[in-house]
Short mmCIF file of C-alpha atoms and ligand atoms in Angstrom, two decimals:
data_model
loop_
_atom_site.label_atom_id
_atom_site.label_comp_id
_atom_site.label_asym_id
_atom_site.label_seq_id
_atom_site.Cartn_x
_atom_site.Cartn_y
_atom_site.Cartn_z
CA MET A 270 -21.15 -26.17 -0.38
CA LYS A 271 -20.89 -23.76 2.54
CA SER A 272 -22.91 -20.58 1.97
CA ILE A 273 -21.27 -17.17 2.27
CA GLN A 274 -22.38 -15.22 5.31
CA PHE A 275 -22.45 -11.60 4.22
CA THR A 276 -23.24 -8.98 6.86
CA HIS A 277 -23.92 -6.03 4.53
CA SER A 278 -22.98 -3.58 7.23
CA TYR A 279 -22.38 -0.81 4.67
CA ASN A 280 -25.87 -1.15 3.15
CA LYS A 281 -27.31 -0.53 6.59
CA LEU A 282 -25.87 2.99 6.62
CA GLY A 283 -28.53 3.98 4.13
CA SER A 284 -28.85 5.05 0.54
CA ALA A 285 -26.97 8.36 0.97
CA PHE A 286 -23.79 6.29 1.20
CA TYR A 287 -23.92 4.32 -2.03
CA SER A 288 -25.70 3.48 -5.18
CA GLY A 289 -27.07 -0.02 -5.74
CA ASP A 290 -25.09 -0.79 -8.90
CA LYS A 291 -24.41 -4.35 -10.03
CA PRO A 292 -21.45 -5.83 -11.89
CA LYS A 293 -21.96 -6.00 -15.66
CA SER A 294 -21.36 -9.21 -17.60
CA VAL A 295 -18.27 -9.89 -19.68
CA SER A 296 -18.08 -12.08 -22.77
CA ASN A 297 -15.51 -14.76 -22.09
CA PRO A 298 -14.00 -14.74 -18.61
CA GLN A 299 -10.99 -16.83 -17.62
CA LEU A 300 -9.93 -17.12 -14.02
CA PHE A 301 -6.15 -17.14 -14.20
CA ILE A 302 -5.18 -16.77 -10.57
CA PHE A 303 -6.80 -17.58 -7.27
CA ASN A 304 -5.22 -16.95 -3.88
CA GLN A 305 -5.77 -20.15 -1.98
CA GLU A 306 -3.86 -19.06 1.08
CA LEU A 307 -5.97 -15.91 1.39
CA GLN A 308 -9.13 -17.94 0.81
CA LYS A 309 -8.37 -19.84 4.02
CA GLU A 310 -7.52 -16.71 5.98
CA LEU A 311 -10.80 -15.19 4.85
CA ASN A 312 -12.77 -18.21 5.95
CA LEU A 313 -13.98 -18.82 2.39
CA HIS A 314 -12.86 -22.43 1.99
CA GLY A 315 -15.73 -24.75 1.23
CA THR A 316 -17.66 -21.94 -0.52
CA VAL A 317 -18.15 -21.34 -4.25
CA LEU A 318 -15.27 -18.88 -4.14
CA ASN A 319 -12.66 -21.41 -5.21
CA PHE A 320 -10.56 -22.00 -8.28
CA GLU A 321 -12.97 -24.46 -9.93
CA ASP A 322 -16.29 -22.70 -9.30
CA GLY A 323 -15.29 -19.08 -8.77
CA MET A 324 -15.01 -17.78 -12.35
CA PRO A 325 -18.63 -16.64 -12.88
CA TYR A 326 -18.51 -14.73 -9.59
CA PHE A 327 -15.08 -13.17 -10.02
CA SER A 328 -16.06 -11.95 -13.49
CA GLY A 329 -19.33 -10.46 -12.31
CA ASN A 330 -21.32 -12.71 -14.67
CA LYS A 331 -23.08 -14.27 -11.71
CA LEU A 332 -23.85 -12.76 -8.32
CA ILE A 333 -22.81 -14.65 -5.22
CA GLU A 334 -25.86 -15.79 -3.33
CA ASN A 335 -26.80 -13.31 -0.56
CA SER A 336 -24.50 -10.62 -1.89
CA SER A 337 -25.92 -7.12 -2.09
CA PRO A 338 -23.79 -5.18 -4.55
CA LEU A 339 -23.22 -1.46 -4.36
CA ALA A 340 -20.85 1.29 -5.43
CA MET A 341 -19.61 3.52 -2.60
CA ALA A 342 -19.97 7.29 -2.84
CA TYR A 343 -16.98 9.47 -2.10
CA SER A 344 -15.27 12.74 -2.98
CA GLY A 345 -11.60 13.52 -3.08
CA HIS A 346 -8.75 15.92 -3.59
CA GLN A 347 -7.00 14.78 -6.74
CA PHE A 348 -3.56 16.38 -7.13
CA GLY A 349 -4.76 19.08 -4.75
CA GLY A 350 -8.04 19.96 -6.51
CA PHE A 351 -11.33 18.96 -4.93
CA SER A 352 -13.82 16.77 -6.80
CA PRO A 353 -17.07 16.58 -4.84
CA GLN A 354 -18.47 13.66 -6.84
CA LEU A 355 -16.21 10.66 -7.30
CA GLY A 356 -17.26 7.28 -5.92
CA ASP A 357 -16.57 3.75 -7.14
CA GLY A 358 -16.61 4.26 -10.88
CA ARG A 359 -15.48 0.75 -11.67
CA ALA A 360 -15.64 -1.12 -8.40
CA ILE A 361 -18.50 -2.99 -6.77
CA LEU A 362 -18.68 -3.88 -3.11
CA LEU A 363 -20.31 -7.30 -2.85
CA GLY A 364 -20.63 -7.22 0.91
CA SER A 365 -18.62 -7.76 4.05
CA LEU A 366 -17.70 -10.97 5.82
CA PHE A 367 -15.78 -12.20 8.84
CA ASP A 368 -12.37 -13.78 8.42
CA SER A 369 -10.94 -16.67 10.39
CA SER A 370 -9.78 -14.23 13.11
CA ASN A 371 -13.26 -12.71 13.24
CA PHE A 372 -12.25 -9.41 11.65
CA GLU A 373 -14.74 -7.92 9.22
CA TYR A 374 -13.50 -7.40 5.66
CA ASP A 375 -15.00 -6.09 2.43
CA LEU A 376 -15.11 -8.07 -0.79
CA GLN A 377 -14.91 -5.98 -3.93
CA LEU A 378 -14.69 -6.46 -7.69
CA LYS A 379 -12.67 -3.83 -9.56
CA GLY A 380 -13.10 -3.40 -13.31
CA SER A 381 -16.61 -4.85 -13.30
CA GLY A 382 -18.39 -2.25 -15.42
CA ARG A 383 -20.02 1.14 -15.24
CA THR A 384 -21.67 2.43 -12.07
CA SER A 385 -23.60 5.58 -11.19
CA TYR A 386 -20.21 7.19 -10.44
CA SER A 387 -18.39 6.31 -13.65
CA ARG A 388 -18.71 9.79 -15.17
CA GLY A 389 -17.01 9.50 -18.59
CA GLY A 390 -15.21 6.23 -17.78
CA ASP A 391 -16.00 2.74 -19.06
CA GLY A 392 -16.03 1.15 -15.61
CA ARG A 393 -13.45 -1.35 -16.78
CA SER A 394 -9.85 -2.05 -16.06
CA ALA A 395 -7.11 -3.08 -18.44
CA LEU A 396 -5.33 -6.32 -17.66
CA GLY A 397 -2.00 -4.59 -16.90
CA PRO A 398 -3.20 -2.63 -13.86
CA VAL A 399 -4.97 -5.76 -12.57
CA LEU A 400 -1.68 -7.66 -12.72
CA ARG A 401 0.20 -4.79 -11.09
CA GLU A 402 -2.30 -4.54 -8.25
CA TYR A 403 -2.30 -8.32 -7.73
CA ILE A 404 1.50 -8.60 -7.66
CA VAL A 405 2.26 -5.49 -5.65
CA SER A 406 -0.53 -5.74 -3.07
CA GLU A 407 0.30 -9.38 -2.33
CA ALA A 408 4.01 -8.52 -2.17
CA MET A 409 3.22 -5.72 0.29
CA ALA A 410 1.34 -8.18 2.49
CA LYS A 411 4.33 -10.52 2.51
CA LEU A 412 6.66 -7.58 3.18
CA GLY A 413 4.59 -6.83 6.30
CA VAL A 414 2.91 -3.63 5.08
CA PRO A 415 -0.80 -3.01 5.82
CA THR A 416 -2.59 -3.40 2.50
CA THR A 417 -5.70 -4.45 0.65
CA ARG A 418 -5.33 -8.04 -0.57
CA ALA A 419 -5.93 -9.79 -3.87
CA LEU A 420 -8.13 -12.88 -3.89
CA ALA A 421 -8.55 -13.58 -7.60
CA ALA A 422 -8.18 -12.12 -11.07
CA VAL A 423 -9.84 -12.86 -14.39
CA THR A 424 -9.41 -11.81 -17.98
CA THR A 425 -12.74 -10.69 -19.38
CA GLY A 426 -12.44 -11.65 -23.04
CA ASP A 427 -13.36 -8.05 -23.89
CA MET A 428 -11.01 -5.32 -25.03
CA VAL A 429 -10.84 -1.91 -23.37
CA ALA A 430 -9.90 1.30 -25.15
CA ARG A 431 -6.89 2.98 -23.58
CA GLU A 432 -3.81 3.90 -25.64
CA GLY A 433 -5.00 1.38 -28.21
CA MET A 434 -7.18 -1.63 -27.47
CA ILE A 435 -6.02 -3.70 -24.50
CA PRO A 436 -7.43 -6.92 -22.98
CA GLY A 437 -9.62 -6.24 -19.96
CA GLY A 438 -9.32 -7.73 -16.48
CA ILE A 439 -11.13 -7.77 -13.14
CA ILE A 440 -9.50 -8.12 -9.75
CA THR A 441 -11.29 -9.30 -6.63
CA ARG A 442 -9.77 -7.52 -3.69
CA THR A 443 -10.42 -7.33 0.02
CA SER A 444 -9.91 -4.71 2.68
CA ARG A 445 -10.66 -4.24 6.35
CA SER A 446 -12.78 -1.39 4.97
CA PHE A 447 -12.85 0.57 1.75
CA VAL A 448 -13.84 3.79 3.54
CA ARG A 449 -11.45 6.58 2.54
CA VAL A 450 -10.66 10.12 3.61
CA GLY A 451 -12.75 11.02 0.56
CA THR A 452 -15.79 9.23 2.01
CA PHE A 453 -15.81 11.67 4.93
CA GLN A 454 -15.21 14.56 2.55
CA TYR A 455 -18.25 13.50 0.53
CA PHE A 456 -20.54 14.24 3.47
CA SER A 457 -18.68 17.25 4.83
CA SER A 458 -18.75 18.95 1.41
CA ARG A 459 -22.53 18.46 1.48
CA ASN A 460 -22.70 19.69 5.06
CA ASP A 461 -24.46 16.44 5.99
CA LEU A 462 -23.43 16.33 9.64
CA ALA A 463 -25.68 13.41 10.54
CA SER A 464 -24.03 11.20 7.93
CA ILE A 465 -20.53 12.20 9.08
CA LYS A 466 -21.44 10.99 12.55
CA LYS A 467 -23.02 7.82 11.24
CA LEU A 468 -19.95 7.05 9.16
CA ALA A 469 -17.55 7.79 12.01
CA ASP A 470 -19.53 5.57 14.41
CA TYR A 471 -19.55 2.81 11.82
CA VAL A 472 -15.81 2.97 11.18
CA ILE A 473 -14.94 3.23 14.86
CA ALA A 474 -17.06 0.21 15.81
CA ARG A 475 -15.67 -1.77 12.92
CA ASN A 476 -12.02 -0.75 12.67
CA PHE A 477 -11.18 1.00 15.94
CA PRO A 478 -13.23 -0.91 18.57
CA GLU A 479 -10.60 -0.18 21.23
CA ILE A 480 -11.64 3.50 21.34
CA ASP A 481 -15.40 2.99 21.08
CA ASN A 482 -15.90 3.74 24.75
CA ASP A 483 -13.44 6.62 25.01
CA LYS A 484 -14.80 9.82 26.53
CA SER A 485 -13.65 11.88 23.55
CA LYS A 486 -13.96 9.09 21.05
CA TYR A 487 -13.92 11.22 17.89
CA ARG A 488 -10.73 12.87 19.01
CA SER A 489 -9.29 9.42 19.69
CA PHE A 490 -10.52 8.41 16.24
CA LEU A 491 -8.60 11.26 14.61
CA ARG A 492 -5.54 10.39 16.68
CA GLU A 493 -5.66 6.72 15.66
CA VAL A 494 -6.16 7.47 11.97
CA ILE A 495 -3.13 9.78 12.13
CA LYS A 496 -1.13 7.11 13.93
CA ARG A 497 -1.92 4.39 11.41
CA GLN A 498 -1.00 6.63 8.49
CA ALA A 499 2.27 7.68 10.11
CA TYR A 500 3.13 4.03 10.57
CA LEU A 501 2.06 3.07 7.05
CA ILE A 502 4.14 5.78 5.38
CA SER A 503 7.17 4.83 7.47
CA LYS A 504 6.85 1.29 6.09
CA TRP A 505 6.64 2.60 2.51
CA MET A 506 9.69 4.79 3.03
CA GLY A 507 11.68 1.92 4.50
CA LEU A 508 11.09 -0.12 1.36
CA GLY A 509 11.54 2.63 -1.24
CA PHE A 510 7.86 2.37 -2.19
CA ILE A 511 6.21 5.21 -4.05
CA HIS A 512 2.43 5.12 -4.11
CA GLY A 513 2.09 7.59 -6.94
CA VAL A 514 -1.51 8.82 -6.46
CA MET A 515 -1.96 9.81 -2.84
CA ASN A 516 -5.21 11.60 -3.55
CA THR A 517 -7.53 11.78 -0.55
CA ASP A 518 -9.86 9.25 -2.20
CA ASN A 519 -6.92 6.85 -2.24
CA MET A 520 -6.14 7.16 1.47
CA SER A 521 -7.79 4.46 3.52
CA ILE A 522 -9.17 5.32 6.94
CA CYS A 523 -8.20 1.95 8.40
CA GLY A 524 -4.56 2.51 7.41
CA GLU A 525 -4.07 0.11 4.52
CA THR A 526 -2.21 0.78 1.29
CA ILE A 527 -4.97 1.08 -1.29
CA ASP A 528 -5.20 1.65 -5.06
CA TYR A 529 -2.07 0.42 -6.75
CA GLY A 530 -2.16 2.72 -9.77
CA PRO A 531 1.18 4.07 -10.95
CA CYS A 532 2.97 2.77 -7.86
CA ALA A 533 6.49 1.37 -7.93
CA PHE A 534 9.53 0.59 -5.81
CA MET A 535 12.56 2.62 -6.69
CA ASP A 536 15.75 1.08 -7.96
CA GLU A 537 18.35 3.88 -7.85
CA PHE A 538 17.94 5.90 -4.70
CA ASN A 539 16.70 9.41 -5.31
CA PHE A 540 14.91 11.49 -2.68
CA ASN A 541 12.72 13.06 -5.36
CA LYS A 542 11.90 9.92 -7.32
CA LYS A 543 8.48 9.73 -8.91
CA PHE A 544 7.16 7.22 -11.40
CA SER A 545 3.76 8.44 -12.39
CA PHE A 546 3.79 10.07 -15.75
CA ILE A 547 0.78 12.21 -14.80
CA ASP A 548 2.43 13.54 -11.61
CA GLU A 549 4.11 16.37 -13.46
CA ASN A 550 5.22 18.40 -10.45
CA GLY A 551 6.31 15.50 -8.29
CA ARG A 552 3.55 16.13 -5.76
CA TYR A 553 3.65 12.43 -4.88
CA ALA A 554 7.42 11.93 -5.13
CA TYR A 555 9.16 9.65 -2.61
CA SER A 556 10.24 12.22 -0.01
CA ASN A 557 7.00 14.13 -0.30
CA GLN A 558 4.89 11.20 0.90
CA PRO A 559 4.97 12.04 4.63
CA HIS A 560 4.06 15.67 3.84
CA ILE A 561 1.21 14.61 1.60
CA ALA A 562 -0.02 12.18 4.24
CA LEU A 563 -0.25 15.08 6.68
CA TRP A 564 -1.96 17.25 4.05
CA ASN A 565 -4.54 14.49 3.48
CA LEU A 566 -5.00 13.96 7.22
CA THR A 567 -5.65 17.67 7.57
CA ARG A 568 -8.46 17.31 5.00
CA PHE A 569 -9.75 14.40 7.06
CA ALA A 570 -9.66 16.42 10.29
CA GLU A 571 -11.53 19.26 8.56
CA SER A 572 -14.23 16.85 7.47
CA ILE A 573 -14.91 15.66 11.03
CA LEU A 574 -14.63 19.03 12.80
CA SER A 575 -18.33 18.91 13.70
CA LEU A 576 -17.64 15.78 15.76
CA LEU A 577 -14.69 17.22 17.67
CA SER A 578 -16.58 20.02 19.39
CA ASN A 579 -19.79 22.04 19.06
CA ASP A 580 -17.67 25.12 19.13
CA GLN A 581 -15.83 25.44 15.82
CA LYS A 582 -12.87 27.33 17.25
CA ASN A 583 -12.40 24.66 19.83
CA ALA A 584 -12.79 21.92 17.21
CA ILE A 585 -10.05 23.50 15.11
CA LYS A 586 -7.79 23.70 18.13
CA ILE A 587 -8.34 20.00 18.87
CA ALA A 588 -7.67 19.07 15.24
CA GLU A 589 -4.50 21.16 15.16
CA ASP A 590 -3.23 19.67 18.39
CA GLU A 591 -3.69 16.16 17.02
CA LEU A 592 -2.27 16.95 13.58
CA ASN A 593 0.77 18.62 15.13
CA VAL A 594 1.80 15.25 16.53
CA PHE A 595 2.16 13.73 13.06
CA PRO A 596 5.71 14.90 12.19
CA GLU A 597 7.13 13.63 15.46
CA LEU A 598 5.18 10.40 15.31
CA TYR A 599 6.18 9.74 11.74
CA GLU A 600 9.81 10.46 12.59
CA LYS A 601 9.61 7.99 15.47
CA TYR A 602 8.23 5.18 13.27
CA TRP A 603 10.63 6.02 10.46
CA LEU A 604 13.63 5.98 12.79
CA GLU A 605 12.53 2.69 14.26
CA GLU A 606 12.31 1.24 10.76
CA MET A 607 15.64 2.67 9.64
CA ARG A 608 17.41 1.65 12.83
CA LYS A 609 16.27 -1.92 12.22
CA LYS A 610 17.43 -1.69 8.62
CA LEU A 611 20.89 -0.60 9.74
CA GLY A 612 21.16 -3.19 12.48
CA PHE A 613 20.90 -0.87 15.45
CA GLU A 614 19.33 -2.46 18.47
CA VAL A 615 15.86 -0.96 18.57
CA SER A 616 15.10 -1.96 22.15
CA THR A 617 17.89 0.33 23.36
CA LEU A 618 17.56 4.08 23.39
CA GLN A 619 18.50 5.62 20.10
CA ASN A 620 21.46 7.93 20.23
CA LYS A 621 22.14 11.01 18.10
CA GLU A 622 24.97 9.28 16.31
CA GLU A 623 22.61 6.71 14.78
CA LYS A 624 20.38 9.29 13.15
CA LYS A 625 23.45 10.92 11.67
CA ILE A 626 24.67 7.58 10.30
CA ILE A 627 21.26 6.87 8.74
CA ASP A 628 21.08 10.30 7.08
CA GLU A 629 24.64 10.06 5.88
CA LEU A 630 23.99 6.68 4.25
CA LEU A 631 20.92 8.01 2.42
CA ASN A 632 22.91 11.02 1.24
CA ILE A 633 25.72 8.97 -0.24
CA MET A 634 23.22 6.52 -1.71
CA ALA A 635 21.57 9.44 -3.47
CA GLU A 636 24.90 10.79 -4.65
CA SER A 637 25.86 7.39 -6.07
CA LYS A 638 22.35 6.52 -7.25
CA ALA A 639 22.85 3.28 -5.33
CA ASP A 640 20.21 0.61 -5.68
CA PHE A 641 17.85 0.96 -2.69
CA THR A 642 16.96 -2.69 -2.07
CA GLN A 643 20.36 -4.17 -2.87
CA THR A 644 22.20 -1.65 -0.71
CA PHE A 645 20.25 -2.57 2.40
CA TYR A 646 20.25 -6.26 1.63
CA SER A 647 24.03 -6.26 1.12
CA LEU A 648 24.48 -4.32 4.32
CA SER A 649 22.56 -7.05 6.16
CA ASN A 650 25.22 -9.55 5.12
CA LEU A 651 28.22 -7.64 6.44
CA LYS A 652 30.23 -8.80 9.43
CA ASN A 653 31.04 -6.76 12.51
CA SER A 654 34.63 -6.46 11.43
CA GLN A 655 35.84 -5.31 8.04
CA SER A 656 35.95 -8.21 5.56
CA ASN A 657 36.02 -9.15 1.88
CA GLY A 658 32.24 -9.15 1.94
CA ASP A 659 32.31 -5.36 2.04
CA ASP A 660 32.80 -5.33 -1.72
CA THR A 661 29.25 -6.59 -2.25
CA LEU A 662 28.06 -3.28 -0.84
CA VAL A 663 30.80 -0.95 -2.01
CA ARG A 664 30.18 -1.81 -5.68
CA PHE A 665 26.87 0.07 -5.61
CA PHE A 666 28.66 3.33 -4.86
CA THR A 667 30.54 5.50 -7.30
CA ASN A 668 32.52 7.10 -4.50
CA SER A 669 34.12 4.13 -2.75
CA LYS A 670 36.04 6.29 -0.29
CA LYS A 671 32.82 7.77 1.06
CA ILE A 672 31.07 4.46 1.57
CA GLU A 673 34.18 2.94 3.14
CA ASN A 674 34.37 5.83 5.61
CA TRP A 675 30.71 5.43 6.28
CA LEU A 676 31.15 1.70 6.91
CA ALA A 677 33.85 2.48 9.45
CA ASP A 678 31.47 4.79 11.34
CA TRP A 679 28.66 2.27 11.11
CA ARG A 680 30.89 -0.48 12.54
CA LEU A 681 32.02 1.71 15.38
CA SER A 682 28.40 2.21 16.24
CA ILE A 683 27.23 -1.41 15.99
CA ASN A 684 30.26 -2.65 17.87
CA LYS A 685 29.24 -0.53 20.82
CA SER A 686 25.99 -2.44 21.05
CA GLU A 687 25.38 -5.58 23.06
CA TYR A 688 23.84 -7.17 19.99
CA ASP A 689 25.78 -10.23 18.92
CA GLU A 690 26.58 -10.44 15.23
CA ASP A 691 24.22 -13.30 14.37
CA SER A 692 21.23 -11.69 16.06
CA ARG A 693 21.95 -8.39 14.38
CA ILE A 694 22.20 -9.99 10.95
CA ALA A 695 19.05 -12.05 11.50
CA SER A 696 17.15 -8.99 12.62
CA MET A 697 18.31 -6.90 9.65
CA LYS A 698 17.18 -9.64 7.29
CA GLN A 699 13.66 -9.32 8.65
CA VAL A 700 13.37 -5.79 7.30
CA ASN A 701 15.75 -5.68 4.34
CA PRO A 702 14.11 -7.75 1.61
CA VAL A 703 15.98 -9.81 -0.94
CA VAL A 704 13.35 -8.99 -3.55
CA ILE A 705 10.66 -6.42 -4.12
CA PRO A 706 8.46 -6.19 -7.23
CA ARG A 707 10.79 -4.12 -9.36
CA ASN A 708 9.03 -1.91 -11.84
CA HIS A 709 10.78 -3.37 -14.89
CA GLN A 710 9.85 -6.89 -13.79
CA VAL A 711 6.23 -5.86 -13.29
CA GLU A 712 6.32 -4.26 -16.72
CA LYS A 713 7.69 -7.48 -18.28
CA VAL A 714 4.88 -9.44 -16.65
CA ILE A 715 2.32 -7.01 -18.05
CA ARG A 716 3.83 -7.00 -21.55
CA ALA A 717 3.89 -10.80 -21.73
CA ALA A 718 0.27 -11.11 -20.59
CA GLU A 719 -1.22 -8.19 -22.52
CA ASP A 720 0.75 -8.69 -25.73
CA ASN A 721 1.23 -12.47 -25.91
CA ASN A 722 -1.34 -13.92 -23.54
CA ASP A 723 1.61 -15.40 -21.64
CA PHE A 724 1.02 -15.53 -17.89
CA GLU A 725 4.11 -17.54 -16.95
CA PRO A 726 6.18 -14.44 -16.00
CA PHE A 727 3.27 -13.28 -13.81
CA PHE A 728 3.07 -16.61 -11.98
CA GLU A 729 6.83 -16.76 -11.53
CA LEU A 730 7.15 -13.24 -10.15
CA ASN A 731 4.17 -13.78 -7.87
CA THR A 732 5.71 -16.98 -6.50
CA ILE A 733 9.10 -15.34 -5.93
CA LEU A 734 7.44 -12.57 -3.92
CA GLN A 735 5.76 -14.96 -1.49
CA SER A 736 8.94 -15.00 0.63
CA PRO A 737 10.64 -11.66 0.00
CA TYR A 738 12.98 -11.85 2.99
CA LYS A 739 14.39 -15.28 2.22
CA PHE A 740 17.29 -15.70 -0.14
CA ASP A 741 17.34 -18.58 -2.59
CA GLN A 742 18.98 -19.13 -5.94
CA ASN A 743 15.71 -18.66 -7.91
CA LYS A 744 15.56 -15.09 -6.72
CA VAL A 745 18.90 -13.92 -8.10
CA LYS A 746 17.49 -12.71 -11.41
CA TYR A 747 14.76 -10.74 -9.61
CA MET A 748 17.26 -9.03 -7.32
CA LEU A 749 18.95 -7.20 -10.14
CA ALA A 750 18.37 -3.57 -10.99
CA PRO A 751 17.16 -2.96 -14.55
CA LYS A 752 19.68 -2.64 -17.35
CA ASP A 753 19.50 0.71 -19.12
CA SER A 754 17.40 -0.87 -21.85
CA GLU A 755 14.97 -2.30 -19.27
CA VAL A 756 14.25 0.91 -17.35
CA VAL A 757 10.54 1.71 -17.62
CA GLN A 758 10.20 5.13 -19.16
CA ARG A 759 6.57 5.88 -18.38
CA THR A 760 4.38 4.44 -15.66
CA PHE A 761 0.71 5.13 -16.18
CA CYS A 762 -2.11 5.57 -13.79
CA GLY A 763 -3.88 2.26 -13.20
CA THR A 764 -6.85 2.75 -15.47
P1 AMP B 935 -8.20 6.38 -9.24
O1 AMP B 935 -7.28 7.47 -9.71
O2 AMP B 935 -7.98 5.06 -9.91
O3 AMP B 935 -8.22 6.27 -7.76
O4 AMP B 935 -9.66 6.81 -9.71
C1 AMP B 935 -10.25 8.03 -9.37
C2 AMP B 935 -11.72 7.97 -9.66
O5 AMP B 935 -11.97 7.72 -11.05
C3 AMP B 935 -12.48 6.90 -8.92
O6 AMP B 935 -13.74 7.41 -8.61
C4 AMP B 935 -12.56 5.78 -9.92
O7 AMP B 935 -13.61 4.89 -9.66
C5 AMP B 935 -12.75 6.55 -11.21
N1 AMP B 935 -12.28 5.80 -12.38
C6 AMP B 935 -11.00 5.53 -12.73
N2 AMP B 935 -10.97 4.82 -13.87
C7 AMP B 935 -12.23 4.62 -14.26
C8 AMP B 935 -12.85 3.95 -15.36
N3 AMP B 935 -12.16 3.32 -16.29
N4 AMP B 935 -14.21 3.97 -15.43
C9 AMP B 935 -14.93 4.61 -14.51
N5 AMP B 935 -14.42 5.25 -13.46
C10 AMP B 935 -13.08 5.26 -13.31
MG1 MG B 936 -8.97 5.34 -6.30
#
């Protein structure tokens, strides 16, 4: 069997960065899913990390040879309030490796027991959140959104105390780096300038090698982190995705979606939609996500001020100049995404009319509480000239006059373009998915597994989401919005 070639680059940063915690054993682990496709991408085929031999490692009962487990230290603003001492309270970094494209990635267990940073927590994870993270993170990858990935998941055989006793689970996930905004805040709140520099140099070399030789490389670093976040949030917005806990400890520096707690995709369009039951004031509601991203990025910029200039005033000026670009940059990415979704030819210059048509559609969708995913998917199927097919879209709107008028404007606009109908439709279908992991479906999967030890709904939903942009008959039932009785009333944080 091929041995696993860990690099342990994070350990080399020194003990200020982590605590050497190990996974704790569980009583009766069962490996119920293993991501074979990801195994290949990660260059792990031929190693013990496979479906037959992986269980002891994915449960934390046995350590992979050459691994060097640790829990990462970090801080974070949670719902706006700063906690100087967070850190991996239930996750263990086993080490980092190189994938088949020679990119470094981290391998982490989540739910593997208490660490030095667990505070009052049990270090465990309930099965439900493990299933949600597996389903949604893999769906995001297939939808083309930067994300952490899921390699495997086990049930532990032990119960965890939440609202009642619930079966426990552990997910093995990977990331291009688990460093967060909160990791930088950890050192800046301790005024440990040397560690901030060490961390920045580490992340730049690993995740932003293209700027490593820039004259003002820390400024470039800030600029690139801002850019990746602007892009990421535009992707979320284009899919109706609501992260739910955009705390600074849940914002990845390398620009991936991380920590699938109370996240969900919205069904009925609502600018202010939120799912998380703990997000009382809607801080992390759908339309607030770009603003929160900028708020978090501002915390990031503050934490690296010492790298931007020796003169604090000057450093603040640099940070402000970079942060000021975010709204425009985000708008650019968002427009690009929305123009694709509406079938406007992105290679041509956008005209004012298009922005108006996009905004108008969102407004009437909100008014009609139209289903987000089905509206865009149905739109992708419409012809250049008015046809019977229009009904498939119009039925999502309570005010048919308004959507019909809108369709007339939309057609006027697309008919001006050089785009032929087939190319337009094909291009729209690349960004308007047939299926997304709807919250009520995810909830059904969780209920079946947690309550009846039935994993069939999980496997089925996971399979369906492997090709979210391709229509086939098996998907029809997953395309539907929830019936009133199926709407999930409360979505909890992923603990
Ligand atoms: P989250 O909201 O899931 O991003 O978690 C915020 C912080 O709380 C992180 O430091 C987690 O590691 C920690 N945490 C969450 N749940 C638990 C738990 N059950 N046991 C220990 N620590 C936890
Ligand atoms: Mg977190």
